[in-house]
Amino acid sequence: MNLSPLTVPYRILQRGASVAVAAAVAVASGASALVGAIGGVAVAVVLVGVAVLALVGYELARYRRYEYELTADTFDIRSGVFARRNREIPLRRIQNVDIRRGVVQRLLGIAAVDFETAGGSETEAAIRYVSFEEAKRLQGEIRRLKRGAATAGEEAAEESELLFSLSNGDLLLVGAFAFDLRVPGILLFLFSGVGSVLAPYLPDSGGLVVLLGGVAAIAVGVALVSWIVGALAAIVNYYGFRLTRVGDELQYERGLFQRYDGSIPLDKVQTLTVTDDPLKRHFGYATLAVETAGYTPGQGQGQGQQSASVIPLASRDRVFALANDVEAFGTPEFERPPKRVRRRYAVRYGLALAVLAGALYGVEAFLAAGIPWYVPLSAAPLVPVAAHAKWKHRGYWLGDSHVVTRNGVLKRRTKVVPYYRIQTVIDSRTAFQRRWRVATVTADTAGSLSVAGHDAAAVDVDAETATRLRETLSDRLRTALAARKRATENGDPSPATADGGGDG
Amino acid sequence: MNRLHPRVRRLWAAQALLLAAVVAVAVFVAGRVVFDGRIPAGTPLAVFAVLALAGVVHAALRYRVWRYEIRDDAIYLERGVVTRVRTVVPFVRIQHVDSSRGPIERVVGLASVVVYTAGSRGADVTVPGLAPDGADDLRERLKRLAIRAEGEDAV
């Protein structure tokens, strides 16, 4: 198969425009110094003409020498004008097929297709560009072929079920909740620093009141702006969001200008993450993200992690129902850490405040700039509240076939890990944790979000519980794997076990 | 539970001494160039002594804590002086096993084994302080155990 013929003019315009402008400017300015203004323009025109011809020739050659083919068990690409490259990707290894279309590409009816595998952080193969219909055909064909030759061609047998879609009203809600509580906090902190530096230059009369008022006004203003920007970004990202289940794959589409069509094979799911913050909790909403090995769907091309969600926003019950649809884990009943860790958190926050005030006091003693060093101490009454909240939102739960952990107050993450996806179990105890007889048990998976340090972890559980938990997790991993193996050997055709799965 | 070879203390102490020496030289150079000889002449030596002592004590404590065990279905490791870490690596999750000998390890006559998994955090686990033959044996044993466990779903 070849690329879409429209690829040639599109790429020429896309790449040519910038090249031509840069070349014209550089050449005209350089040559005019040598052969005068008119001669310079002539030279520029000739050189740009040559460059354009070369570009057209190259793009034509690239188009003619680019071939791909879908065989029964591999996807082959032969490409390259000067250096030829033949690549074969086993279909079983393909995790996601992502289709992306920008505004111009949508007008032309072409699309970029990315194929992701578990290995490495890079896209395994990127096709630029095919018609959108062809892209959808590839996505569907790969899904069918992956399920095995026996079922190939049974198109009618594949029912597609709409799991979730965002109406315009829902979309506005997504935008409203795009507000991140940490942003104003960070801004307030930054501006308080600026304020302290500016303090000596402000008028003396009522300086403190003016200063605090100014800081508050600036913080509110910037928070408002960042909220609006965040809301707009979320709306642009999630416009027309639809999540469908086709056979044993999830498919999503979203985007106002740039449209994304992605696929997530259910049998490659490593972890589910339900995220919420105080605002969403108050109104009973949550967000769901799905991780597959080495790659989080929708994350490519400079998209932040927030766009990795499978459900941008839905009521809590709905999110848990859908999550259960993907991985049937049941309703978690979280076991909280022992109550004594609340004292630990209180001590920690108290110390942090004291250190902050102390540092400010030190600066004040050194500069005598009238810094209100005692301001952080006014947060002292919040310490027990914060400590309690931190304790309250922590927990873990062992289900029949999944472990579920929960951590975080401002951004609370509930992570669902199937036992058979656990890679290693890590029990770590810092010197401080040993003092409080608590430990952290982490269930490491091959997921990708965890690279950022948000593993599924039961934090600050009692030391004895931790030891038990560690052994339980590794036992359950073994039994879960054995059960899956038996199911495969007995020829159980369930999609979750049909595939040998991972990467060697 | 297996302990490491006692000579591993020498290995870690040697590494600590090397680090201390590098830092001391850096302090010496900085004292000459940046502070123009205004810091006391004995500072680099004092820095070396403190770091070296800390390193040697840490090496001894580390040796006392380090344990590993080959269980029926997993390799279990216990280590860490300040943060105590206990890791369970099931054989089914082992992707590949290396044995390696660094320059100082060769001088001391020791070797280590590195176990790789597909995990994102504990992706590689090192067992240091093994006799060279012991390291090769351990590597072969882990390899056989991993093959027997047959990671049908490695990722």
XYZ file of C-alpha atoms in Angstrom:
659
model
C 0.000 0.000 0.000
C 1.087 3.553 -0.614
C 0.594 6.765 1.297
C -2.147 9.155 0.330
C -1.095 11.159 -2.783
C -2.119 14.321 -0.954
C 0.884 13.733 1.300
C 3.171 15.133 -1.397
C 1.667 18.620 -1.781
C 0.931 18.812 1.956
C 4.482 18.056 3.011
C 5.941 20.329 0.307
C 3.878 23.241 1.555
C 4.480 22.385 5.191
C 8.232 22.026 4.936
C 8.816 24.258 1.934
C 7.294 27.404 3.366
C 9.720 27.674 6.244
C 12.742 26.530 4.239
C 12.032 28.940 1.375
C 11.538 31.968 3.606
C 14.690 31.277 5.582
C 16.738 30.625 2.435
C 15.412 33.734 0.663
C 16.241 36.020 3.581
C 19.684 34.555 4.128
C 20.658 34.493 0.453
C 19.227 37.898 -0.419
C 21.040 39.613 2.413
C 24.290 37.726 1.798
C 24.358 38.008 -1.996
C 23.261 41.644 -2.183
C 26.448 42.572 -0.387
C 28.403 40.948 -3.233
C 26.499 41.714 -6.445
C 24.229 44.608 -5.512
C 20.570 44.623 -4.535
C 19.042 43.578 -7.894
C 21.619 40.878 -8.511
C 21.038 39.626 -4.982
C 17.320 39.239 -5.580
C 18.005 37.358 -8.828
C 20.420 34.991 -7.110
C 17.889 34.466 -4.317
C 15.103 33.647 -6.777
C 17.274 31.136 -8.609
C 18.477 29.443 -5.401
C 15.007 29.274 -3.916
C 13.790 27.813 -7.194
C 16.457 25.124 -6.985
C 15.578 24.421 -3.351
C 11.884 24.113 -4.176
C 12.632 21.764 -7.075
C 14.830 19.643 -4.828
C 12.117 19.524 -2.178
C 9.450 18.573 -4.710
C 11.737 15.885 -6.107
C 12.516 14.539 -2.676
C 8.905 14.414 -1.546
C 7.857 12.701 -4.799
C 10.638 10.146 -4.375
C 9.709 9.645 -0.721
C 6.095 9.046 -1.682
C 7.035 6.606 -4.432
C 9.415 4.656 -2.245
C 7.180 4.413 0.816
C 5.246 1.191 1.045
C 3.487 -0.536 3.861
C 1.714 -3.810 4.076
C -0.395 -5.604 6.613
C 0.303 -9.345 6.596
C -1.339 -12.024 8.697
C 1.001 -11.480 11.642
C 3.238 -8.491 10.924
C 3.004 -4.926 9.802
C 5.771 -4.163 7.305
C 7.075 -0.779 6.219
C 9.604 -0.247 3.430
C 10.743 3.333 3.219
C 13.645 5.689 2.603
C 14.912 7.638 -0.392
C 18.649 7.379 0.204
C 18.933 4.966 3.121
C 16.364 2.211 2.731
C 14.702 0.760 5.774
C 12.556 -2.330 6.037
C 10.745 -2.707 9.290
C 8.526 -5.558 10.414
C 6.489 -5.183 13.564
C 4.796 -8.310 14.947
C 1.119 -7.449 15.336
C 0.952 -9.048 18.765
C 3.466 -6.491 19.992
C 1.489 -3.481 18.850
C -0.169 -1.901 21.864
C -1.821 1.188 20.495
C -2.707 2.578 17.117
C -3.141 6.349 17.365
C -4.555 8.518 14.593
C -3.957 12.254 14.684
C -5.327 14.967 12.392
C -4.601 18.673 12.503
C -6.922 21.300 11.060
C -5.328 21.383 7.585
C -5.009 17.613 7.579
C -8.704 17.299 8.337
C -9.546 19.603 5.423
C -7.414 17.426 3.148
C -8.837 14.237 4.662
C -5.464 12.828 5.641
C -4.199 11.548 8.980
C -0.965 10.654 10.775
C -0.861 7.170 12.278
C 1.429 6.117 15.142
C 2.028 2.522 16.185
C 3.201 1.991 19.748
C 4.837 -1.074 21.266
C 5.955 -1.704 24.835
C 9.658 -1.410 24.074
C 11.353 1.930 24.417
C 9.887 5.358 24.758
C 9.694 6.076 21.056
C 6.893 5.454 18.641
C 7.612 2.197 16.857
C 6.324 3.339 13.486
C 4.826 6.603 12.272
C 2.999 6.856 8.968
C 2.771 10.333 7.424
C 0.116 10.456 5.905
C -2.721 8.230 4.765
C -6.371 9.039 4.155
C -8.464 9.015 7.312
C -10.523 6.065 6.047
C -7.341 4.081 5.449
C -6.112 4.965 8.939
C -9.350 3.684 10.476
C -9.141 0.585 8.316
C -5.588 -0.125 9.558
C -6.684 0.364 13.161
C -9.587 -2.027 12.774
C -7.679 -4.564 10.694
C -4.827 -4.742 13.211
C -7.327 -5.287 16.001
C -8.958 -8.157 14.099
C -5.687 -9.768 13.051
C -4.353 -9.583 16.593
C -7.230 -11.695 17.801
C -5.979 -14.493 15.619
C -6.386 -15.773 12.094
C -9.370 -17.903 13.085
C -11.567 -14.921 13.757
C -10.186 -12.679 11.044
C -12.737 -11.396 8.637
C -15.682 -11.768 10.988
C -16.419 -8.121 10.887
C -20.071 -8.526 11.655
C -19.324 -10.330 14.906
C -17.674 -7.271 16.416
C -20.139 -5.207 18.311
C -19.134 -1.689 19.183
C -20.585 -0.206 22.320
C -20.493 3.460 23.280
C -19.194 3.595 26.847
C -18.928 7.308 27.405
C -19.309 10.586 25.585
C -19.122 14.226 26.587
C -22.005 16.538 25.785
C -21.285 20.249 25.423
C -22.538 20.854 28.943
C -20.233 18.163 30.294
C -17.405 19.753 28.339
C -17.931 23.069 30.125
C -17.772 21.181 33.409
C -14.464 19.619 32.359
C -13.174 23.118 31.685
C -14.444 24.386 35.031
C -12.717 21.554 36.880
C -9.467 22.037 34.974
C -8.591 24.378 37.816
C -5.673 22.916 39.701
C -5.578 23.866 43.378
C -1.819 23.657 43.431
C -1.444 26.507 40.938
C -2.624 29.353 43.212
C -0.584 27.867 46.053
C 2.599 27.903 43.998
C 1.852 31.382 42.662
C 1.160 32.714 46.144
C 4.467 31.297 47.280
C 6.343 32.848 44.348
C 4.717 36.230 44.764
C 5.276 36.303 48.499
C 8.962 35.969 47.674
C 8.762 38.859 45.210
C 6.841 40.899 47.774
C 9.534 40.395 50.396
C 12.167 41.638 47.979
C 10.078 44.659 47.004
C 9.191 45.478 50.614
C 12.001 48.007 51.233
C 10.906 50.034 48.201
C 7.278 50.326 49.226
C 5.950 53.334 51.161
C 6.229 52.911 54.913
C 2.738 54.008 55.886
C 0.621 50.848 56.177
C 3.245 49.088 54.044
C 2.393 45.670 55.370
C -1.310 45.947 54.623
C -0.631 47.280 51.124
C 1.902 44.547 50.553
C -0.358 41.708 51.682
C -3.290 43.167 49.785
C -1.206 43.480 46.656
C 0.086 39.943 46.946
C -3.437 38.615 47.433
C -4.765 40.605 44.464
C -1.954 39.437 42.195
C -2.365 35.839 43.321
C -6.103 35.863 42.690
C -5.612 37.525 39.303
C -2.986 35.105 38.102
C -4.898 32.121 39.447
C -7.951 33.311 37.522
C -5.957 33.653 34.322
C -4.335 30.252 34.738
C -7.760 28.770 35.417
C -9.201 30.252 32.227
C -6.219 29.067 30.204
C -6.524 25.612 31.756
C -10.245 25.524 31.045
C -9.747 26.507 27.403
C -7.003 23.907 26.989
C -9.240 21.226 28.482
C -12.129 22.197 26.216
C -9.906 22.172 23.112
C -8.490 18.815 24.198
C -11.708 17.012 25.022
C -14.164 18.503 22.543
C -16.358 15.760 21.117
C -14.944 13.088 23.396
C -16.225 9.579 22.784
C -15.101 6.304 24.287
C -16.240 3.101 22.635
C -15.551 -0.529 23.246
C -14.933 -2.501 20.066
C -14.312 -6.186 20.647
C -11.530 -6.288 23.201
C -10.292 -2.767 22.607
C -11.192 0.655 23.875
C -11.284 3.416 21.289
C -11.428 7.082 22.015
C -11.695 10.204 19.903
C -11.363 13.781 21.033
C -10.135 17.266 20.123
C -11.546 20.520 18.788
C -8.861 21.463 16.252
C -6.522 18.515 16.352
C -8.524 15.271 16.359
C -7.201 12.164 18.060
C -8.441 8.625 17.414
C -6.675 6.122 19.627
C -7.003 2.483 20.549
C -6.187 0.766 23.839
C -6.168 -3.050 23.860
C -7.773 -4.191 27.113
C -5.406 -7.118 27.522
C -2.431 -4.751 27.696
C -3.799 -2.635 30.534
C -1.374 -2.453 33.440
C -2.978 -0.009 35.841
C -6.106 2.080 36.198
C -5.855 5.433 37.944
C -8.835 7.359 39.280
C -7.874 10.943 40.069
C -9.775 13.650 41.893
C -9.095 16.815 43.883
C -11.034 18.531 46.698
C -13.208 20.405 44.196
C -14.125 17.288 42.229
C -14.628 15.314 45.442
C -17.017 17.940 46.750
C -19.157 17.745 43.641
C -18.744 13.994 43.298
C -16.660 13.862 40.127
C -13.525 12.000 39.144
C -11.171 11.274 36.236
C -10.026 7.904 34.924
C -6.717 7.097 33.222
C -5.512 3.792 31.796
C -1.884 2.762 31.527
C -0.389 0.203 29.209
C 3.247 -0.881 29.320
C 5.783 1.794 28.513
C 3.209 4.134 27.066
C 0.137 6.021 28.146
C -2.417 6.521 25.397
C -2.826 10.055 24.151
C 0.413 11.198 25.676
C 2.404 11.729 22.496
C 3.410 14.997 20.890
C 3.928 17.197 23.894
C 0.575 16.451 25.468
C 0.612 16.597 29.236
C -0.389 13.679 31.387
C -3.815 15.141 31.965
C -4.736 14.314 28.378
C -3.943 10.689 29.059
C -7.306 10.207 30.694
C -9.802 7.807 29.284
C -12.620 9.565 31.103
C -11.885 13.283 31.414
C -14.679 13.823 33.913
C -17.687 11.897 35.098
C -19.536 11.270 38.306
C -17.632 9.097 40.741
C -20.058 6.195 40.439
C -19.873 6.324 36.685
C -16.061 6.375 36.746
C -15.927 3.366 39.063
C -18.516 1.531 36.985
C -16.478 2.115 33.827
C -13.235 1.203 35.574
C -14.895 -2.026 36.697
C -15.849 -2.603 33.109
C -12.177 -2.552 32.158
C -10.870 -4.415 35.205
C -13.496 -6.053 37.411
C -12.049 -5.183 40.800
C -15.235 -4.558 42.770
C -15.836 -1.843 45.333
C -12.734 -1.053 47.353
C -13.031 -0.690 51.117
C -9.857 1.050 52.052
C -7.802 0.138 55.060
C -6.287 3.357 56.411
C -2.833 3.627 57.947
C -2.688 3.394 61.771
C -3.945 6.534 63.478
C -0.559 7.327 64.979
C 0.759 8.415 61.565
C -1.498 11.484 61.852
C 0.826 12.655 64.616
C 3.734 11.939 62.305
C 2.267 14.156 59.580
C 1.436 16.865 62.111
C 5.034 16.833 63.337
C 6.233 16.955 59.737
C 4.034 19.923 58.771
C 4.795 21.722 62.034
C 8.515 21.312 61.424
C 8.135 22.554 57.847
C 6.366 25.699 59.056
C 8.951 26.235 61.763
C 11.800 25.833 59.295
C 10.167 28.240 56.850
C 9.595 30.844 59.559
C 13.101 30.287 60.867
C 14.618 30.796 57.433
C 12.623 33.995 56.916
C 13.699 35.153 60.366
C 17.301 34.502 59.424
C 16.943 36.563 56.253
C 15.216 39.301 58.254
C 17.974 39.354 60.871
C 20.504 39.637 58.060
C 18.756 42.237 55.871
C 16.503 44.020 58.406
C 14.071 44.576 55.522
C 10.872 44.340 57.552
C 9.943 40.881 56.292
C 6.936 39.497 58.183
C 8.772 36.284 59.096
C 6.031 35.183 61.501
C 3.390 34.889 58.739
C 4.004 31.146 58.101
C 3.306 30.501 61.808
C -0.265 31.700 61.306
C -0.861 28.463 59.379
C -0.206 26.458 62.559
C -3.926 25.829 63.289
C -4.149 24.160 59.854
C -1.489 21.598 60.743
C -3.763 19.083 62.510
C -6.387 19.508 59.776
C -3.874 18.831 57.025
C -2.405 15.891 58.917
C -5.852 14.392 59.392
C -6.713 14.912 55.716
C -3.505 13.231 54.603
C -4.227 10.252 56.811
C -7.870 10.099 55.783
C -7.159 9.905 52.055
C -4.497 7.215 52.354
C -5.287 3.579 52.167
C -5.038 0.235 50.448
C -7.398 -2.597 49.704
C -6.787 -6.177 48.640
C -9.501 -7.364 46.300
C -10.017 -10.823 44.837
C -7.796 -10.151 41.880
C -6.620 -6.558 42.324
C -4.788 -4.406 44.795
C -6.092 -0.843 45.091
C -4.151 1.976 46.723
C -5.073 5.574 47.419
C -2.842 8.558 48.215
C -2.872 12.350 48.072
C -5.179 15.127 49.220
C -4.899 17.934 46.662
C -4.535 15.370 43.901
C -5.836 12.053 45.126
C -4.857 9.038 43.066
C -6.631 5.735 43.407
C -4.602 3.094 41.584
C -5.948 -0.310 40.610
C -3.339 -2.977 39.854
C -4.285 -6.543 38.851
C -2.185 -9.006 40.864
C -0.858 -10.626 37.710
C 0.579 -7.289 36.527
C 2.835 -6.838 39.542
C 6.514 -6.880 38.612
C 8.282 -6.520 41.941
C 7.129 -5.816 45.471
C 9.173 -3.262 47.371
C 8.899 -2.697 51.102
C 10.854 0.370 52.188
C 11.229 1.949 55.604
C 13.096 5.176 56.168
C 14.761 5.872 59.498
C 11.757 8.053 60.437
C 9.255 5.424 59.358
C 11.059 2.850 61.502
C 10.653 5.169 64.489
C 6.910 5.216 63.932
C 6.863 1.453 63.174
C 5.381 2.002 59.723
C 6.454 1.087 56.189
C 5.637 1.720 52.549
C 4.809 -1.238 50.305
C 5.011 -0.524 46.582
C 3.610 -2.770 43.864
C 5.738 -1.964 40.842
C 4.247 -2.545 37.396
C 5.480 -2.039 33.865
C 3.158 0.955 33.526
C 4.513 4.287 32.476
C 2.941 6.911 34.701
C 4.811 5.332 37.589
C 8.047 6.666 36.130
C 6.921 9.994 37.549
C 6.962 8.423 40.995
C 3.282 7.722 41.488
C 3.415 3.979 41.909
C 0.645 2.010 43.491
C 1.871 2.095 47.067
C 0.402 1.434 50.482
C 2.144 4.256 52.351
C 2.755 4.269 56.103
C 1.050 1.004 56.903
C 1.920 -0.691 60.176
C 5.266 -2.504 60.036
C 3.787 -5.959 60.653
C 1.003 -5.324 58.172
C 3.628 -4.289 55.641
C 5.522 -7.547 56.031
C 2.292 -9.482 55.609
C 1.228 -7.335 52.676
C 4.545 -7.867 50.917
C 4.238 -11.644 51.164
C 0.544 -11.597 50.249
C 1.163 -9.557 47.112
C 3.908 -11.842 45.849
C 1.806 -14.932 46.681
C -1.207 -13.551 44.883
C 0.915 -12.658 41.879
C 2.010 -16.283 41.680
C -1.467 -17.739 42.036
C -2.943 -15.227 39.590
C -0.297 -16.081 36.999
C -0.810 -19.805 37.530
C -4.555 -19.378 37.069
C -4.033 -17.447 33.848
C -1.649 -20.071 32.582
C -4.140 -22.851 33.297
C -6.836 -20.880 31.509
C -4.590 -20.507 28.455
C -3.639 -24.192 28.427
C -7.272 -25.224 28.627
C -7.887 -23.173 25.534
C -10.014 -20.611 27.284
C -10.629 -18.056 24.554
C -11.143 -15.159 26.935
C -9.384 -12.132 25.474
C -7.465 -11.409 28.648
C -5.549 -14.656 28.358
C -5.453 -15.253 24.626
C -2.305 -13.254 24.101
C 1.137 -14.265 25.275
C 1.420 -10.632 26.098
C 4.583 -8.977 27.064
C 7.890 -8.065 25.725
C 10.982 -10.174 25.922
C 19.224 -15.944 54.311
C 22.542 -15.392 52.563
C 24.903 -12.655 53.543
C 27.385 -11.006 51.252
C 31.056 -11.851 51.195
C 32.760 -10.030 54.130
C 35.277 -8.562 51.695
C 32.493 -6.422 50.236
C 33.145 -4.068 53.179
C 36.584 -3.419 51.714
C 35.008 -2.751 48.327
C 32.522 -0.241 49.723
C 35.160 1.333 51.971
C 37.459 1.715 48.962
C 34.667 3.359 46.991
C 33.950 5.694 49.911
C 37.642 6.585 50.232
C 37.822 7.328 46.528
C 34.789 9.589 46.748
C 36.194 11.293 49.848
C 39.493 11.865 48.051
C 37.734 13.374 45.023
C 35.690 15.712 47.233
C 38.784 16.668 49.241
C 40.688 17.535 46.068
C 37.715 19.576 44.872
C 37.650 21.451 48.192
C 41.412 21.994 47.932
C 41.136 23.398 44.403
C 38.123 25.524 45.316
C 40.011 26.857 48.350
C 42.887 27.896 46.149
C 40.965 29.264 43.165
C 37.677 30.600 44.495
C 38.495 31.579 48.059
C 42.099 32.475 47.313
C 43.547 30.565 50.254
C 41.261 32.216 52.795
C 39.907 28.942 54.166
C 42.060 27.105 56.744
C 44.750 24.939 55.184
C 43.543 21.825 56.999
C 40.009 21.946 55.578
C 40.499 19.477 52.696
C 42.110 16.989 55.070
C 39.291 17.413 57.590
C 36.708 16.916 54.836
C 38.535 13.790 53.719
C 38.701 12.429 57.264
C 34.995 13.019 57.976
C 33.805 11.561 54.666
C 36.171 8.605 54.899
C 35.068 7.791 58.431
C 31.407 8.108 57.493
C 32.005 5.922 54.423
C 33.780 3.195 56.371
C 31.120 3.135 59.093
C 28.403 3.082 56.430
C 30.142 0.207 54.656
C 30.240 -1.797 57.884
C 26.574 -1.086 58.680
C 25.551 -1.812 55.122
C 27.241 -5.194 55.278
C 25.416 -6.001 58.505
C 22.040 -5.217 56.967
C 22.462 -6.795 53.516
C 20.699 -10.152 53.104
C 19.402 -12.054 50.118
C 17.607 -15.295 49.659
C 16.580 -17.468 46.743
C 13.082 -18.636 47.593
C 10.816 -21.113 45.814
C 9.375 -18.563 43.470
C 11.237 -15.299 44.014
C 14.484 -13.670 44.949
C 14.252 -11.671 48.156
C 16.641 -8.848 49.087
C 16.993 -6.806 52.242
C 19.263 -3.778 52.358
C 19.706 -0.122 53.269
C 21.123 1.594 56.339
C 18.973 4.721 56.505
C 16.046 3.529 54.401
C 15.551 -0.176 54.846
C 14.366 -1.689 51.553
C 13.042 -5.217 51.123
C 12.397 -6.275 47.550
C 10.650 -9.374 46.223
C 11.450 -10.144 42.589
C 9.385 -13.112 41.345
C 11.300 -15.383 38.960
C 8.531 -15.058 36.360
C 9.352 -11.351 36.127
C 13.054 -11.735 35.402
C 13.863 -10.444 31.939
C 17.571 -11.136 31.984
C 20.435 -11.625 34.427
C 23.956 -10.196 34.232
C 27.042 -10.884 36.274
C 29.526 -8.060 36.272
C 32.910 -7.105 37.755
C 33.931 -3.488 38.049
C 37.566 -2.336 38.360
C 37.574 -2.116 42.156
C 35.598 -5.345 42.362
C 38.331 -7.072 40.345
C 41.006 -5.768 42.696
C 39.108 -7.022 45.738
C 38.196 -10.240 43.929
C 34.430 -9.923 43.995
C 31.603 -9.783 41.465
C 27.943 -8.786 41.356
C 24.779 -10.062 39.748
C 22.193 -7.723 38.236
C 18.616 -8.897 37.769
C 16.468 -6.976 35.297
C 12.679 -6.800 35.240
C 10.254 -4.855 33.052
C 9.124 -2.784 36.030
C 9.372 0.954 35.991
C 10.929 1.500 39.374
C 12.761 -1.546 40.627
C 13.748 -2.317 37.046
C 17.199 -3.567 37.956
C 18.254 -5.143 41.214
C 21.933 -5.659 42.059
C 23.373 -8.260 44.398
C 26.937 -7.102 45.121
C 29.740 -8.772 47.039
C 29.722 -12.257 45.581
C 32.752 -14.453 44.965
C 33.322 -14.564 41.173
C 32.351 -18.247 40.941
C 29.420 -17.601 43.204
C 28.226 -14.790 40.934
C 28.345 -17.003 37.859
C 26.584 -19.798 39.728
C 23.904 -17.417 40.967
C 23.417 -16.031 37.473
C 23.017 -19.520 35.986
C 20.722 -20.580 38.794
C 18.523 -17.504 38.380
C 18.472 -18.039 34.642
C 17.279 -21.617 35.036
C 14.713 -20.597 37.634
C 13.445 -17.826 35.372
C 13.125 -20.199 32.429
C 11.364 -22.767 34.603
C 8.994 -20.159 35.948
C 8.359 -19.277 32.285
C 7.151 -15.719 32.295
C 4.232 -16.253 29.991
C 3.151 -12.665 30.475
C 6.292 -10.725 31.124
C 4.983 -7.184 30.842
